Amino acid sequence: MAQVVYDRKEQYQQIESGLMPGEQIIAVYDAIGAGTGFLGLTDRRVIVQDKSFVGKKIAITSIPYGKVSAVSVVSNKSIAGSFFSSGAIAIHVGTHTYEVEFRGDNKAHHVHNVILHFITA
């Protein structure tokens, strides 16, 4: 089994506690910006922690790869042309789009590539 990559052990453990039998974690990345706590990838689904609910409630949303219609990578570039150290992705599910921003473009590209692998398989 490949080495699982993750930013914060408590986020990894939260994803791990909700796995279905036989499901494997691929990566868990901490997210930045309003609303999102982290994004997890397994061999069956994308898991997004959403902190944007009223009253400081938190939702953990599971998105089966079969429901994802598209995935986009959004890179922030400054006017001078150099990259900021962040990257964002957008996951399109029906009429809803989940936007998640990470510290580092490499994480956004990894998430994009994993999702693309599963939705085009």
CSV table of C-alpha atoms in Angstrom, one decimal:
chain,number,residue,atom,x,y,z
A,1,MET,CA,0.0,0.0,0.0
A,2,ALA,CA,1.3,3.5,-0.9
A,3,GLN,CA,2.3,5.9,1.9
A,4,VAL,CA,-0.6,8.1,2.9
A,5,VAL,CA,0.2,11.9,2.9
A,6,TYR,CA,-1.5,14.2,5.3
A,7,ASP,CA,-0.9,17.6,6.9
A,8,ARG,CA,-2.4,17.1,10.4
A,9,LYS,CA,-2.7,13.9,12.3
A,10,GLU,CA,-6.1,14.8,13.9
A,11,GLN,CA,-7.6,15.3,10.4
A,12,TYR,CA,-6.2,12.0,9.2
A,13,GLN,CA,-7.7,10.3,12.3
A,14,GLN,CA,-11.1,11.9,11.7
A,15,ILE,CA,-11.2,10.6,8.1
A,16,GLU,CA,-9.9,7.2,9.3
A,17,SER,CA,-12.7,6.9,11.9
A,18,GLY,CA,-15.4,7.2,9.2
A,19,LEU,CA,-14.0,4.7,6.6
A,20,MET,CA,-16.1,2.0,5.1
A,21,PRO,CA,-14.8,-1.6,5.3
A,22,GLY,CA,-11.9,-2.0,2.8
A,23,GLU,CA,-11.7,1.7,2.0
A,24,GLN,CA,-8.2,3.2,1.8
A,25,ILE,CA,-7.1,6.8,2.5
A,26,ILE,CA,-4.9,8.3,-0.2
A,27,ALA,CA,-4.3,11.8,1.3
A,28,VAL,CA,-5.7,14.3,3.8
A,29,TYR,CA,-4.8,18.0,3.2
A,30,ASP,CA,-5.5,21.0,5.5
A,31,ALA,CA,-7.4,23.7,3.7
A,32,ILE,CA,-7.1,27.5,4.1
A,33,GLY,CA,-9.7,30.2,3.6
A,34,ALA,CA,-13.2,30.6,4.9
A,35,GLY,CA,-15.4,27.6,5.3
A,36,THR,CA,-13.3,24.6,4.6
A,37,GLY,CA,-11.3,22.7,7.3
A,38,PHE,CA,-9.8,19.9,5.2
A,39,LEU,CA,-10.2,17.6,2.2
A,40,GLY,CA,-9.6,13.9,2.3
A,41,LEU,CA,-9.2,11.5,-0.6
A,42,THR,CA,-9.9,7.8,-0.4
A,43,ASP,CA,-10.1,5.1,-3.1
A,44,ARG,CA,-13.9,5.6,-3.1
A,45,ARG,CA,-14.7,9.3,-2.4
A,46,VAL,CA,-13.7,12.8,-1.7
A,47,ILE,CA,-14.4,14.0,1.9
A,48,VAL,CA,-14.7,17.7,2.6
A,49,GLN,CA,-15.0,19.3,6.1
A,50,ASP,CA,-17.2,22.4,5.8
A,51,LYS,CA,-17.1,24.9,8.6
A,52,SER,CA,-19.4,27.5,6.9
A,53,PHE,CA,-22.6,26.5,8.6
A,54,VAL,CA,-24.5,28.8,11.0
A,55,GLY,CA,-23.8,28.5,14.7
A,56,LYS,CA,-20.2,27.2,14.3
A,57,LYS,CA,-21.6,23.8,13.1
A,58,ILE,CA,-19.3,21.6,11.0
A,59,ALA,CA,-20.4,19.2,8.2
A,60,ILE,CA,-18.3,16.4,6.8
A,61,THR,CA,-19.5,15.8,3.3
A,62,SER,CA,-18.7,12.6,1.4
A,63,ILE,CA,-18.7,12.9,-2.4
A,64,PRO,CA,-18.5,9.6,-4.3
A,65,TYR,CA,-16.2,9.9,-7.3
A,66,GLY,CA,-19.1,8.8,-9.5
A,67,LYS,CA,-21.0,12.0,-8.6
A,68,VAL,CA,-18.2,14.3,-9.5
A,69,SER,CA,-18.8,15.8,-13.0
A,70,ALA,CA,-15.6,17.9,-13.2
A,71,VAL,CA,-12.5,19.1,-11.2
A,72,SER,CA,-10.6,22.3,-11.8
A,73,VAL,CA,-7.3,23.6,-10.6
A,74,VAL,CA,-7.1,27.3,-9.9
A,75,SER,CA,-3.6,28.8,-9.4
A,76,ASN,CA,-3.2,32.3,-8.0
A,77,LYS,CA,-0.5,34.3,-9.9
A,78,SER,CA,0.6,37.8,-9.0
A,79,ILE,CA,0.9,40.6,-11.5
A,80,ALA,CA,4.6,40.0,-11.6
A,81,GLY,CA,4.0,36.4,-12.7
A,82,SER,CA,5.4,34.5,-9.7
A,83,PHE,CA,3.2,32.1,-7.9
A,84,PHE,CA,1.8,32.7,-4.4
A,85,SER,CA,2.3,29.7,-2.2
A,86,SER,CA,-1.3,28.5,-2.6
A,87,GLY,CA,-3.4,26.6,-5.0
A,88,ALA,CA,-7.1,25.9,-5.1
A,89,ILE,CA,-9.3,23.3,-6.7
A,90,ALA,CA,-13.0,23.3,-7.6
A,91,ILE,CA,-15.0,20.1,-7.4
A,92,HIS,CA,-18.2,20.1,-9.5
A,93,VAL,CA,-21.0,17.9,-8.2
A,94,GLY,CA,-24.3,18.5,-9.9
A,95,THR,CA,-25.1,22.2,-9.6
A,96,HIS,CA,-22.9,22.6,-6.5
A,97,THR,CA,-19.2,23.5,-6.6
A,98,TYR,CA,-16.9,22.8,-3.7
A,99,GLU,CA,-13.9,25.2,-3.7
A,100,VAL,CA,-10.9,24.2,-1.5
A,101,GLU,CA,-7.7,26.2,-1.2
A,102,PHE,CA,-4.4,24.7,0.0
A,103,ARG,CA,-1.0,25.8,1.1
A,104,GLY,CA,1.0,25.1,-2.0
A,105,ASP,CA,0.1,24.4,-5.6
A,106,ASN,CA,1.5,20.9,-5.4
A,107,LYS,CA,-1.3,19.8,-3.0
A,108,ALA,CA,-4.0,21.2,-5.3
A,109,HIS,CA,-2.4,19.5,-8.3
A,110,HIS,CA,-2.2,16.1,-6.4
A,111,VAL,CA,-5.9,16.4,-5.4
A,112,HIS,CA,-6.9,17.3,-9.0
A,113,ASN,CA,-5.0,14.4,-10.4
A,114,VAL,CA,-6.4,11.8,-7.9
A,115,ILE,CA,-10.0,13.0,-8.6
A,116,LEU,CA,-9.4,13.0,-12.3
A,117,HIS,CA,-8.0,9.5,-12.2
A,118,PHE,CA,-11.2,8.2,-10.5
A,119,ILE,CA,-13.7,10.1,-12.5
A,120,THR,CA,-12.2,9.1,-15.8
A,121,ALA,CA,-11.6,5.5,-14.9
